[in-house]
Amino acid sequence: MDNESQYSGYSYKSGQSRSSRKHRDRRERHRSKSRDGSSRGDKSVTIQAPGEPLLDNESTRGEERDDNWGETTTVVTGTSEHSISHDDITRITKDMEDSANLDCSRHFGVIIGGVLAFISFLTPIAFMLLPKILPWDLEACGTPCEGLFISVAFKLLILLVGSWALFFRRPKAFFPRVFVFRALIMVLIFLLVVSYWLFYAVRILTTAERNYQGIVQYAVSLVDALLFVHYLAVVLLELRQLQPQFTIKVVRSTDGASRHYNVGHLSIQRVAVWILENYYHDFPVYNPALLNLPKSILSKKMSGFKVYSLEENSTNNSTGQSRAVIAAAARRRDNSHNEYYYEEAEHERRVRKRKARLVVAVEEAFTHIKRLQEEDQKNPREIMDPREAAQAIFASMARAMQKYLRTTKQQPYHTMDSILQHLEFCLTHDMTPKAFLERYLGPGPTIQYHKDRWLAKQWTLVSEEPVTNGLKDGVVFVLKRQDFSLVVSTKKIPFFKLSEEFVDPKSHKFVMRLQSETSV
């Protein structure tokens, strides 16, 4: 029996030593690979619990380790910032292709529109010049043709200015799909010009028409048709959307900031661009630092306990202790709202205190500037420009400004240079301290801050409906960017039925009757 126990103990130790030698060999191979990888620019990072020694010290505890330590140890590895993977190369290539396609498609649409406008503008002129160039025997056309020439000239000038104002404007955004109404207008112009050219080639060029006045009137009719097409474009592209038909609600997904707008008949992609235009001056700037709970609440927050009985015959004492632990954890979770309430109250008190100090510091600084201006008027000295004056008084308010911005978590959006520029602007235009503090006492619109803080080069439109379709009741789509998204829901404005009720003017008249007998 003793021999069997000794043999089993020896086999256990030998197996454990063999497993430890295997583990050491694996670690040595891993170190050699990491040394080779470091020469190529890769890094290996190991995350472990505080208080535990590093991996090199673990080799001295090989005998104390469990056989399954490789299955219960977590190692997180990463690459350095100089390394690049195949996925990164694929993503970069895709972004380059998308940007190239974006630029090409944008210029492609502008080129097509410009060429079509140029051809339609020169077509009436070509209709009148070709009979003069070709060796035709034309009938004389005096005053009527000269009047038609003047009419064509002014109509073409009006058409040129109107087309420039309507079509050749700097685009505010790039649409993911074609603008249906604009494409419809371009197709209509193309068909109109082609039809006129075919009729001109068949009825005038082939027959060598001698009536020059009829040819000029034919060109005038084309100019009139182009003017009517331009009027149709104004109605479809500009006037149709002016009457409100839908109410849209825009909600920012992170902090819940929302706005309501009334829009007319627009496609989903045009509504998306219109929302982005209003977003930058209606929504407050997105500050992710305001989304997190206070650190004191997060540090005190406890997760639920799971109590396991390791012994088959557990005593009542251990069961009672486990129930007490669970009850204490539940009470602490129930009291978390109280802690959050007092933390918010303390934060508001601290903000009011910092705000009062900042207001007093700014008032004193501006008062000092006014005093210096009055002294300079009495005793002229060296005159400072607004930049030097702003730098001179900024030191007196810098500490209060820094503490206030840090307390309200606005410090990433206001640099020292931006504060100095705003202070210089206020001193230049003789603005009051309240006008200077207006930018910092509350979150302003997004466009107020520097572009590096808010400008997104690309938004992604996510919609179940085709983006070229018009708005309908209940349509929901999302505008996504890297750190948040805008969720847009649509409701149709209800139809109102008003009824008239006639009020007789005599119904407002009354008679007051006085009694002759009065009480004594």
Short mmCIF file of C-alpha atoms in Angstrom, two decimals:
data_model
loop_
_atom_site.label_atom_id
_atom_site.label_comp_id
_atom_site.label_asym_id
_atom_site.label_seq_id
_atom_site.Cartn_x
_atom_site.Cartn_y
_atom_site.Cartn_z
CA MET A 1 0.00 0.00 0.00
CA ASP A 2 2.84 2.37 0.89
CA ASN A 3 4.67 1.42 -2.29
CA GLU A 4 1.59 2.17 -4.33
CA SER A 5 1.22 5.57 -2.66
CA GLN A 6 4.89 6.34 -3.25
CA TYR A 7 4.64 5.27 -6.87
CA SER A 8 1.53 7.40 -7.45
CA GLY A 9 3.20 10.41 -5.84
CA TYR A 10 6.31 9.91 -7.96
CA SER A 11 4.27 9.65 -11.15
CA TYR A 12 2.41 12.83 -10.24
CA LYS A 13 5.62 14.74 -9.61
CA SER A 14 7.23 13.42 -12.75
CA GLY A 15 4.16 14.36 -14.82
CA GLN A 16 4.12 17.79 -13.25
CA SER A 17 7.82 18.30 -13.97
CA ARG A 18 7.32 17.18 -17.59
CA SER A 19 4.42 19.62 -17.98
CA SER A 20 6.51 22.41 -16.45
CA ARG A 21 9.36 21.65 -18.88
CA LYS A 22 6.87 21.81 -21.77
CA HIS A 23 5.57 25.10 -20.51
CA ARG A 24 9.09 26.50 -20.24
CA ASP A 25 9.86 25.37 -23.78
CA ARG A 26 6.71 27.08 -25.02
CA ARG A 27 7.68 30.28 -23.23
CA GLU A 28 11.16 30.16 -24.71
CA ARG A 29 9.73 29.73 -28.21
CA HIS A 30 7.30 32.57 -27.51
CA ARG A 31 10.17 34.86 -26.39
CA SER A 32 12.23 34.01 -29.46
CA LYS A 33 9.23 34.80 -31.67
CA SER A 34 8.61 38.04 -29.81
CA ARG A 35 12.28 39.02 -30.26
CA ASP A 36 12.02 38.28 -33.97
CA GLY A 37 8.74 40.18 -34.16
CA SER A 38 10.21 43.21 -32.34
CA SER A 39 12.85 43.50 -35.03
CA ARG A 40 10.01 43.82 -37.54
CA GLY A 41 8.22 46.55 -35.54
CA ASP A 42 5.63 44.38 -33.67
CA LYS A 43 4.92 44.62 -29.96
CA SER A 44 3.41 42.10 -27.57
CA VAL A 45 1.43 43.44 -24.63
CA THR A 46 0.42 41.29 -21.69
CA ILE A 47 -2.36 42.43 -19.37
CA GLN A 48 -2.33 40.94 -15.92
CA ALA A 49 -3.80 41.64 -12.52
CA PRO A 50 -2.02 44.12 -10.19
CA GLY A 51 0.38 42.55 -7.70
CA GLU A 52 1.31 39.61 -9.87
CA PRO A 53 4.91 39.33 -11.05
CA LEU A 54 5.85 39.51 -14.70
CA LEU A 55 6.09 36.56 -17.01
CA ASP A 56 9.83 36.13 -16.40
CA ASN A 57 9.25 35.54 -12.68
CA GLU A 58 6.62 32.90 -13.36
CA SER A 59 9.27 30.42 -14.48
CA THR A 60 10.38 30.07 -10.85
CA ARG A 61 6.89 28.89 -9.88
CA GLY A 62 6.57 26.12 -12.44
CA GLU A 63 6.08 23.46 -9.80
CA GLU A 64 3.25 25.39 -8.13
CA ARG A 65 1.22 25.90 -11.29
CA ASP A 66 -1.82 23.90 -12.22
CA ASP A 67 -1.72 21.56 -15.22
CA ASN A 68 -4.45 23.58 -16.94
CA TRP A 69 -2.78 26.98 -16.50
CA GLY A 70 -2.51 27.48 -20.25
CA GLU A 71 -6.29 27.24 -20.56
CA THR A 72 -7.05 29.71 -17.74
CA THR A 73 -4.45 32.40 -18.55
CA THR A 74 -5.48 35.36 -20.69
CA VAL A 75 -2.87 37.07 -22.82
CA VAL A 76 -3.76 40.05 -25.02
CA THR A 77 -1.36 40.83 -27.82
CA GLY A 78 -1.34 43.78 -30.19
CA THR A 79 0.67 45.32 -32.97
CA SER A 80 2.54 48.57 -32.96
CA GLU A 81 1.34 51.71 -34.68
CA HIS A 82 3.87 51.18 -37.46
CA SER A 83 2.55 47.76 -38.40
CA ILE A 84 -0.22 47.20 -40.91
CA SER A 85 -2.40 44.23 -41.60
CA HIS A 86 -4.10 42.92 -44.69
CA ASP A 87 -7.45 44.28 -43.47
CA ASP A 88 -5.95 47.75 -43.13
CA ILE A 89 -4.60 47.59 -46.67
CA THR A 90 -8.01 46.47 -47.94
CA ARG A 91 -9.78 49.27 -46.07
CA ILE A 92 -7.35 51.93 -47.31
CA THR A 93 -7.69 50.69 -50.88
CA LYS A 94 -11.49 50.73 -50.59
CA ASP A 95 -11.46 54.29 -49.19
CA MET A 96 -9.22 55.46 -52.04
CA GLU A 97 -11.49 53.85 -54.60
CA ASP A 98 -14.59 55.34 -52.99
CA SER A 99 -13.05 58.82 -52.92
CA ALA A 100 -11.96 58.48 -56.55
CA ASN A 101 -15.43 57.30 -57.59
CA LEU A 102 -16.97 60.13 -55.57
CA ASP A 103 -14.91 62.81 -57.33
CA CYS A 104 -15.42 61.26 -60.77
CA SER A 105 -19.18 60.97 -60.38
CA ARG A 106 -19.44 64.52 -59.06
CA HIS A 107 -17.50 65.97 -62.01
CA PHE A 108 -19.30 63.65 -64.42
CA GLY A 109 -22.70 65.11 -63.54
CA VAL A 110 -21.42 68.69 -63.76
CA ILE A 111 -19.80 68.01 -67.14
CA ILE A 112 -22.97 66.49 -68.58
CA GLY A 113 -25.09 69.40 -67.36
CA GLY A 114 -22.63 71.97 -68.71
CA VAL A 115 -22.37 70.33 -72.12
CA LEU A 116 -26.16 70.02 -72.42
CA ALA A 117 -26.69 73.65 -71.40
CA PHE A 118 -24.03 74.83 -73.87
CA ILE A 119 -25.59 72.89 -76.78
CA SER A 120 -29.14 74.06 -75.97
CA PHE A 121 -27.95 77.68 -75.74
CA LEU A 122 -26.10 77.60 -79.09
CA THR A 123 -28.79 75.67 -80.99
CA PRO A 124 -31.10 78.69 -81.74
CA ILE A 125 -28.09 80.71 -82.87
CA ALA A 126 -26.99 77.85 -85.14
CA PHE A 127 -30.50 77.65 -86.62
CA MET A 128 -30.28 81.29 -87.71
CA LEU A 129 -26.63 81.24 -88.88
CA LEU A 130 -26.61 78.05 -90.97
CA PRO A 131 -28.85 79.45 -93.79
CA LYS A 132 -26.53 82.47 -94.02
CA ILE A 133 -23.39 80.31 -94.19
CA LEU A 134 -24.71 77.78 -96.69
CA PRO A 135 -25.06 78.90 -100.34
CA TRP A 136 -28.85 79.31 -100.30
CA ASP A 137 -31.00 81.78 -102.18
CA LEU A 138 -32.94 83.25 -99.26
CA GLU A 139 -35.84 85.65 -99.43
CA ALA A 140 -35.24 89.11 -98.10
CA CYS A 141 -36.35 89.68 -94.52
CA GLY A 142 -36.18 93.23 -93.22
CA THR A 143 -37.73 94.74 -90.11
CA PRO A 144 -39.63 91.64 -88.89
CA CYS A 145 -36.43 89.59 -88.77
CA GLU A 146 -34.53 92.35 -86.97
CA GLY A 147 -37.26 92.49 -84.30
CA LEU A 148 -37.04 88.72 -83.92
CA PHE A 149 -33.26 89.00 -83.55
CA ILE A 150 -33.66 91.42 -80.66
CA SER A 151 -36.27 89.16 -79.06
CA VAL A 152 -34.02 86.10 -79.34
CA ALA A 153 -31.06 88.00 -77.88
CA PHE A 154 -32.91 89.16 -74.78
CA LYS A 155 -34.61 85.79 -74.26
CA LEU A 156 -31.27 83.99 -74.48
CA LEU A 157 -29.77 86.46 -72.01
CA ILE A 158 -32.63 85.84 -69.54
CA LEU A 159 -32.31 82.10 -70.05
CA LEU A 160 -28.56 82.26 -69.47
CA VAL A 161 -28.87 84.20 -66.20
CA GLY A 162 -31.74 82.02 -64.96
CA SER A 163 -29.91 78.79 -65.76
CA TRP A 164 -26.79 80.06 -64.02
CA ALA A 165 -28.77 80.98 -60.90
CA LEU A 166 -30.71 77.71 -60.78
CA PHE A 167 -28.34 75.00 -61.97
CA PHE A 168 -24.77 76.25 -61.72
CA ARG A 169 -24.52 76.71 -57.97
CA ARG A 170 -21.83 75.34 -55.74
CA PRO A 171 -23.15 71.98 -54.46
CA LYS A 172 -23.63 71.76 -50.71
CA ALA A 173 -23.35 67.98 -50.57
CA PHE A 174 -22.88 64.91 -52.70
CA PHE A 175 -25.98 62.75 -52.98
CA PRO A 176 -25.66 58.96 -52.96
CA ARG A 177 -28.23 58.67 -55.76
CA VAL A 178 -29.23 60.79 -58.72
CA PHE A 179 -31.54 63.76 -58.15
CA VAL A 180 -34.68 62.57 -59.94
CA PHE A 181 -36.21 65.94 -60.83
CA ARG A 182 -32.92 67.39 -62.02
CA ALA A 183 -32.32 64.31 -64.18
CA LEU A 184 -35.88 64.65 -65.52
CA ILE A 185 -35.24 68.26 -66.54
CA MET A 186 -31.99 67.30 -68.26
CA VAL A 187 -33.69 64.47 -70.17
CA LEU A 188 -36.49 66.81 -71.20
CA ILE A 189 -34.01 69.40 -72.51
CA PHE A 190 -32.10 66.70 -74.38
CA LEU A 191 -35.26 65.38 -76.06
CA LEU A 192 -36.39 68.90 -76.91
CA VAL A 193 -33.08 69.85 -78.55
CA VAL A 194 -32.82 66.55 -80.44
CA SER A 195 -36.39 66.89 -81.72
CA TYR A 196 -35.77 70.42 -82.97
CA TRP A 197 -32.55 69.36 -84.68
CA LEU A 198 -34.27 66.43 -86.42
CA PHE A 199 -37.10 68.62 -87.65
CA TYR A 200 -34.59 71.27 -88.77
CA ALA A 201 -32.54 68.71 -90.69
CA VAL A 202 -35.54 67.12 -92.41
CA ARG A 203 -37.73 70.15 -93.20
CA ILE A 204 -35.16 72.93 -93.63
CA LEU A 205 -31.72 71.58 -94.53
CA THR A 206 -32.82 68.88 -96.94
CA THR A 207 -35.36 71.08 -98.72
CA ALA A 208 -33.20 74.24 -98.70
CA GLU A 209 -35.95 76.41 -97.23
CA ARG A 210 -35.87 79.95 -98.68
CA ASN A 211 -38.21 81.64 -96.20
CA TYR A 212 -35.68 83.07 -93.75
CA GLN A 213 -38.35 84.69 -91.58
CA GLY A 214 -39.90 81.27 -90.95
CA ILE A 215 -36.47 79.91 -89.98
CA VAL A 216 -35.99 82.73 -87.48
CA GLN A 217 -39.45 82.17 -86.01
CA TYR A 218 -38.56 78.47 -85.69
CA ALA A 219 -35.49 79.42 -83.62
CA VAL A 220 -37.63 81.79 -81.51
CA SER A 221 -40.05 78.92 -80.77
CA LEU A 222 -37.12 76.83 -79.47
CA VAL A 223 -36.04 79.66 -77.17
CA ASP A 224 -39.62 79.97 -75.88
CA ALA A 225 -39.73 76.21 -75.21
CA LEU A 226 -36.45 76.41 -73.30
CA LEU A 227 -37.84 79.26 -71.18
CA PHE A 228 -40.90 77.15 -70.32
CA VAL A 229 -38.65 74.23 -69.36
CA HIS A 230 -36.72 76.58 -67.10
CA TYR A 231 -39.98 77.67 -65.46
CA LEU A 232 -40.87 74.00 -64.93
CA ALA A 233 -37.45 73.45 -63.32
CA VAL A 234 -38.07 76.35 -60.92
CA VAL A 235 -41.42 74.83 -59.91
CA LEU A 236 -40.08 71.30 -59.40
CA LEU A 237 -36.74 72.14 -57.81
CA GLU A 238 -37.56 75.20 -55.71
CA LEU A 239 -41.28 75.95 -55.27
CA ARG A 240 -42.65 72.45 -54.73
CA GLN A 241 -40.81 71.96 -51.44
CA LEU A 242 -41.78 75.28 -49.84
CA GLN A 243 -45.19 74.23 -48.50
CA PRO A 244 -44.74 72.15 -45.30
CA GLN A 245 -46.20 68.68 -45.52
CA PHE A 246 -44.28 66.63 -42.93
CA THR A 247 -42.91 67.05 -39.42
CA ILE A 248 -39.60 65.32 -38.79
CA LYS A 249 -37.99 64.62 -35.42
CA VAL A 250 -34.19 64.40 -35.29
CA VAL A 251 -32.67 62.68 -32.24
CA ARG A 252 -28.96 62.32 -31.52
CA SER A 253 -28.37 58.75 -30.46
CA THR A 254 -25.82 59.40 -27.72
CA ASP A 255 -27.22 62.18 -25.53
CA GLY A 256 -30.82 62.36 -26.77
CA ALA A 257 -30.67 65.95 -28.04
CA SER A 258 -33.64 66.42 -30.39
CA ARG A 259 -35.19 69.00 -32.70
CA HIS A 260 -38.39 69.19 -34.76
CA TYR A 261 -38.63 70.58 -38.28
CA ASN A 262 -41.36 71.08 -40.89
CA VAL A 263 -40.44 70.14 -44.46
CA GLY A 264 -42.22 69.90 -47.78
CA HIS A 265 -42.18 67.29 -50.52
CA LEU A 266 -38.56 66.17 -50.66
CA SER A 267 -36.74 62.94 -51.31
CA ILE A 268 -35.07 61.15 -48.43
CA GLN A 269 -31.55 62.06 -49.55
CA ARG A 270 -32.45 65.74 -49.92
CA VAL A 271 -34.08 65.75 -46.48
CA ALA A 272 -30.90 64.18 -45.08
CA VAL A 273 -28.78 67.00 -46.52
CA TRP A 274 -31.26 69.61 -45.26
CA ILE A 275 -31.09 68.09 -41.77
CA LEU A 276 -27.30 68.23 -41.77
CA GLU A 277 -27.41 71.89 -42.78
CA ASN A 278 -29.63 72.65 -39.78
CA TYR A 279 -27.81 70.29 -37.43
CA TYR A 280 -24.63 72.36 -37.24
CA HIS A 281 -26.40 75.52 -36.06
CA ASP A 282 -29.36 74.06 -34.10
CA PHE A 283 -27.81 71.23 -32.08
CA PRO A 284 -25.36 71.87 -29.23
CA VAL A 285 -21.88 70.55 -29.76
CA TYR A 286 -21.45 66.84 -29.04
CA ASN A 287 -19.42 66.37 -25.85
CA PRO A 288 -18.79 62.68 -25.04
CA ALA A 289 -17.37 63.60 -21.62
CA LEU A 290 -20.88 64.53 -20.41
CA LEU A 291 -22.28 61.06 -21.10
CA ASN A 292 -20.45 59.15 -18.37
CA LEU A 293 -21.57 58.83 -14.78
CA PRO A 294 -19.35 60.38 -12.10
CA LYS A 295 -16.30 58.30 -11.22
CA SER A 296 -17.34 58.08 -7.59
CA ILE A 297 -20.59 56.36 -8.63
CA LEU A 298 -18.81 53.99 -10.98
CA SER A 299 -16.23 53.05 -8.35
CA LYS A 300 -18.89 52.29 -5.77
CA LYS A 301 -21.08 50.37 -8.15
CA MET A 302 -20.93 46.67 -7.35
CA SER A 303 -21.87 43.73 -9.47
CA GLY A 304 -24.05 40.89 -8.27
CA PHE A 305 -22.57 38.05 -6.26
CA LYS A 306 -22.77 34.39 -7.11
CA VAL A 307 -22.31 32.12 -4.11
CA TYR A 308 -21.35 28.50 -4.68
CA SER A 309 -21.20 25.77 -2.06
CA LEU A 310 -17.93 23.85 -2.40
CA GLU A 311 -18.86 21.33 0.31
CA GLU A 312 -21.61 18.82 -0.05
CA ASN A 313 -22.78 19.23 3.55
CA SER A 314 -22.86 22.99 3.97
CA THR A 315 -23.79 24.33 7.36
CA ASN A 316 -26.54 26.77 8.12
CA ASN A 317 -23.92 29.32 9.19
CA SER A 318 -22.34 29.52 5.74
CA THR A 319 -25.78 29.79 4.12
CA GLY A 320 -26.70 32.66 6.40
CA GLN A 321 -23.45 34.48 5.64
CA SER A 322 -24.00 34.14 1.89
CA ARG A 323 -27.53 35.51 2.21
CA ALA A 324 -26.22 38.43 4.24
CA VAL A 325 -23.63 39.22 1.57
CA ILE A 326 -26.28 39.15 -1.19
CA ALA A 327 -28.63 41.34 0.83
CA ALA A 328 -25.88 43.89 1.49
CA ALA A 329 -25.01 44.04 -2.21
CA ALA A 330 -28.69 44.54 -3.10
CA ARG A 331 -29.00 47.38 -0.57
CA ARG A 332 -25.95 49.07 -2.03
CA ARG A 333 -27.38 48.78 -5.52
CA ASP A 334 -30.68 50.24 -4.31
CA ASN A 335 -28.87 53.23 -2.78
CA SER A 336 -26.94 54.04 -5.96
CA HIS A 337 -29.60 56.56 -7.08
CA ASN A 338 -29.16 58.47 -3.83
CA GLU A 339 -25.43 58.65 -4.40
CA TYR A 340 -26.04 59.85 -7.94
CA TYR A 341 -28.48 62.51 -6.68
CA TYR A 342 -26.03 63.92 -4.15
CA GLU A 343 -23.20 63.75 -6.66
CA GLU A 344 -25.24 65.79 -9.14
CA ALA A 345 -26.13 68.31 -6.44
CA GLU A 346 -22.48 68.63 -5.49
CA HIS A 347 -21.50 69.07 -9.13
CA GLU A 348 -24.09 71.82 -9.64
CA ARG A 349 -22.85 73.59 -6.51
CA ARG A 350 -19.28 73.37 -7.76
CA VAL A 351 -20.30 74.70 -11.19
CA ARG A 352 -22.11 77.67 -9.65
CA LYS A 353 -19.05 78.41 -7.51
CA ARG A 354 -16.67 78.26 -10.49
CA LYS A 355 -19.08 80.36 -12.55
CA ALA A 356 -19.24 83.07 -9.88
CA ARG A 357 -15.45 83.23 -9.70
CA LEU A 358 -15.18 83.42 -13.48
CA VAL A 359 -17.79 86.18 -13.77
CA VAL A 360 -16.05 88.27 -11.10
CA ALA A 361 -12.62 87.76 -12.70
CA VAL A 362 -13.88 88.79 -16.15
CA GLU A 363 -15.70 91.83 -14.74
CA GLU A 364 -12.53 92.98 -12.98
CA ALA A 365 -10.45 92.46 -16.12
CA PHE A 366 -12.83 94.48 -18.30
CA THR A 367 -13.06 97.19 -15.64
CA HIS A 368 -9.27 97.39 -15.64
CA ILE A 369 -9.26 97.86 -19.41
CA LYS A 370 -11.83 100.66 -19.20
CA ARG A 371 -9.81 102.36 -16.48
CA LEU A 372 -6.71 102.22 -18.63
CA GLN A 373 -8.64 103.68 -21.58
CA GLU A 374 -9.83 106.59 -19.46
CA GLU A 375 -6.30 107.23 -18.19
CA ASP A 376 -4.93 107.11 -21.72
CA GLN A 377 -7.42 109.76 -22.80
CA LYS A 378 -6.26 112.07 -19.99
CA ASN A 379 -2.54 111.24 -20.20
CA PRO A 380 -1.71 109.79 -23.65
CA ARG A 381 0.83 107.00 -23.45
CA GLU A 382 1.85 104.13 -25.64
CA ILE A 383 -1.25 102.70 -27.28
CA MET A 384 -1.78 98.93 -27.17
CA ASP A 385 -3.58 97.07 -29.90
CA PRO A 386 -6.47 94.72 -28.99
CA ARG A 387 -4.21 91.66 -29.16
CA GLU A 388 -1.78 93.06 -26.60
CA ALA A 389 -4.63 94.20 -24.36
CA ALA A 390 -6.21 90.73 -24.50
CA GLN A 391 -2.91 89.10 -23.56
CA ALA A 392 -2.46 91.57 -20.71
CA ILE A 393 -5.79 90.88 -19.01
CA PHE A 394 -6.02 87.19 -19.84
CA ALA A 395 -3.61 86.25 -17.07
CA SER A 396 -6.00 87.58 -14.40
CA MET A 397 -8.86 85.37 -15.60
CA ALA A 398 -6.94 82.36 -16.90
CA ARG A 399 -7.09 80.32 -13.69
CA ALA A 400 -10.81 80.90 -13.12
CA MET A 401 -11.51 80.13 -16.79
CA GLN A 402 -9.47 76.92 -16.65
CA LYS A 403 -11.22 75.65 -13.53
CA TYR A 404 -14.67 76.46 -14.89
CA LEU A 405 -14.04 74.77 -18.23
CA ARG A 406 -12.59 71.74 -16.49
CA THR A 407 -15.58 71.49 -14.14
CA THR A 408 -18.09 71.76 -16.99
CA LYS A 409 -15.93 69.44 -19.17
CA GLN A 410 -15.57 71.98 -21.95
CA GLN A 411 -11.77 72.20 -21.95
CA PRO A 412 -11.31 70.13 -25.17
CA TYR A 413 -13.36 72.68 -27.14
CA HIS A 414 -11.70 75.90 -25.95
CA THR A 415 -7.97 76.34 -26.41
CA MET A 416 -5.98 79.28 -25.12
CA ASP A 417 -5.59 80.69 -28.63
CA SER A 418 -9.34 80.54 -29.29
CA ILE A 419 -10.08 82.28 -25.96
CA LEU A 420 -7.53 85.00 -26.75
CA GLN A 421 -9.01 85.51 -30.21
CA HIS A 422 -12.52 85.81 -28.77
CA LEU A 423 -11.29 88.22 -26.09
CA GLU A 424 -9.54 90.30 -28.75
CA PHE A 425 -12.75 90.34 -30.80
CA CYS A 426 -14.78 91.53 -27.81
CA LEU A 427 -12.28 94.29 -26.98
CA THR A 428 -12.14 95.43 -30.60
CA HIS A 429 -15.92 95.86 -30.81
CA ASP A 430 -16.29 97.25 -27.26
CA MET A 431 -18.40 94.37 -26.01
CA THR A 432 -19.41 93.81 -22.39
CA PRO A 433 -18.18 91.01 -20.09
CA LYS A 434 -21.51 89.23 -20.46
CA ALA A 435 -21.06 89.17 -24.22
CA PHE A 436 -17.61 87.65 -23.74
CA LEU A 437 -18.86 84.97 -21.33
CA GLU A 438 -21.84 83.99 -23.49
CA ARG A 439 -19.72 81.46 -25.38
CA TYR A 440 -18.48 79.67 -22.25
CA LEU A 441 -21.42 79.67 -19.83
CA GLY A 442 -23.34 77.12 -21.89
CA PRO A 443 -22.82 74.74 -24.80
CA GLY A 444 -23.16 76.63 -28.05
CA PRO A 445 -24.13 75.47 -31.52
CA THR A 446 -21.84 72.99 -33.21
CA ILE A 447 -20.63 75.35 -35.93
CA GLN A 448 -19.38 77.82 -33.30
CA TYR A 449 -16.37 75.64 -32.50
CA HIS A 450 -13.32 74.78 -34.54
CA LYS A 451 -13.86 72.44 -37.47
CA ASP A 452 -11.45 69.85 -36.10
CA ARG A 453 -13.88 69.27 -33.20
CA TRP A 454 -17.05 68.57 -35.16
CA LEU A 455 -16.59 68.42 -38.92
CA ALA A 456 -17.24 64.99 -40.41
CA LYS A 457 -16.06 64.45 -43.97
CA GLN A 458 -18.60 61.76 -44.66
CA TRP A 459 -22.01 60.79 -43.31
CA THR A 460 -23.71 57.48 -44.04
CA LEU A 461 -27.41 57.42 -44.87
CA VAL A 462 -29.17 54.22 -43.74
CA SER A 463 -32.75 53.77 -44.93
CA GLU A 464 -35.06 50.86 -45.66
CA GLU A 465 -36.77 52.90 -48.37
CA PRO A 466 -34.91 53.95 -51.54
CA VAL A 467 -33.30 57.32 -50.90
CA THR A 468 -34.74 58.71 -54.14
CA ASN A 469 -38.31 58.18 -52.89
CA GLY A 470 -40.24 61.04 -51.36
CA LEU A 471 -41.07 61.32 -47.70
CA LYS A 472 -44.03 59.37 -46.36
CA ASP A 473 -45.76 59.08 -43.03
CA GLY A 474 -43.76 56.80 -40.72
CA VAL A 475 -40.50 56.76 -42.70
CA VAL A 476 -37.44 56.34 -40.46
CA PHE A 477 -33.83 56.72 -41.57
CA VAL A 478 -30.49 57.19 -39.85
CA LEU A 479 -27.54 59.48 -40.54
CA LYS A 480 -24.40 57.85 -39.17
CA ARG A 481 -20.93 59.12 -38.47
CA GLN A 482 -18.04 57.67 -36.50
CA ASP A 483 -19.05 58.55 -32.94
CA PHE A 484 -22.82 59.01 -33.07
CA SER A 485 -25.83 58.97 -35.36
CA LEU A 486 -28.95 61.02 -36.03
CA VAL A 487 -32.23 59.09 -36.03
CA VAL A 488 -34.94 60.78 -38.11
CA SER A 489 -38.64 59.87 -37.89
CA THR A 490 -41.35 61.35 -40.11
CA LYS A 491 -44.95 62.28 -39.35
CA LYS A 492 -47.41 63.79 -41.81
CA ILE A 493 -48.98 67.09 -40.86
CA PRO A 494 -52.68 66.40 -40.22
CA PHE A 495 -55.44 67.90 -42.33
CA PHE A 496 -57.27 70.67 -40.50
CA LYS A 497 -60.96 71.33 -41.04
CA LEU A 498 -62.19 74.75 -39.95
CA SER A 499 -65.84 75.65 -39.55
CA GLU A 500 -67.36 79.07 -39.22
CA GLU A 501 -69.82 80.06 -36.51
CA PHE A 502 -71.78 83.28 -36.89
CA VAL A 503 -72.16 85.41 -33.80
CA ASP A 504 -75.11 87.81 -33.77
CA PRO A 505 -73.90 91.30 -32.72
CA LYS A 506 -77.15 91.83 -30.80
CA SER A 507 -76.38 88.91 -28.54
CA HIS A 508 -73.72 90.99 -26.79
CA LYS A 509 -76.19 93.70 -25.75
CA PHE A 510 -77.89 93.63 -22.37
CA VAL A 511 -80.28 95.80 -20.37
CA MET A 512 -79.71 96.71 -16.77
CA ARG A 513 -82.92 97.25 -14.80
CA LEU A 514 -82.79 99.28 -11.61
CA GLN A 515 -85.37 98.86 -8.87
CA SER A 516 -86.93 102.04 -7.52
CA GLU A 517 -87.16 100.65 -3.99
CA THR A 518 -83.91 100.43 -2.10
CA SER A 519 -83.19 98.86 1.26
CA VAL A 520 -82.82 101.21 4.22
#
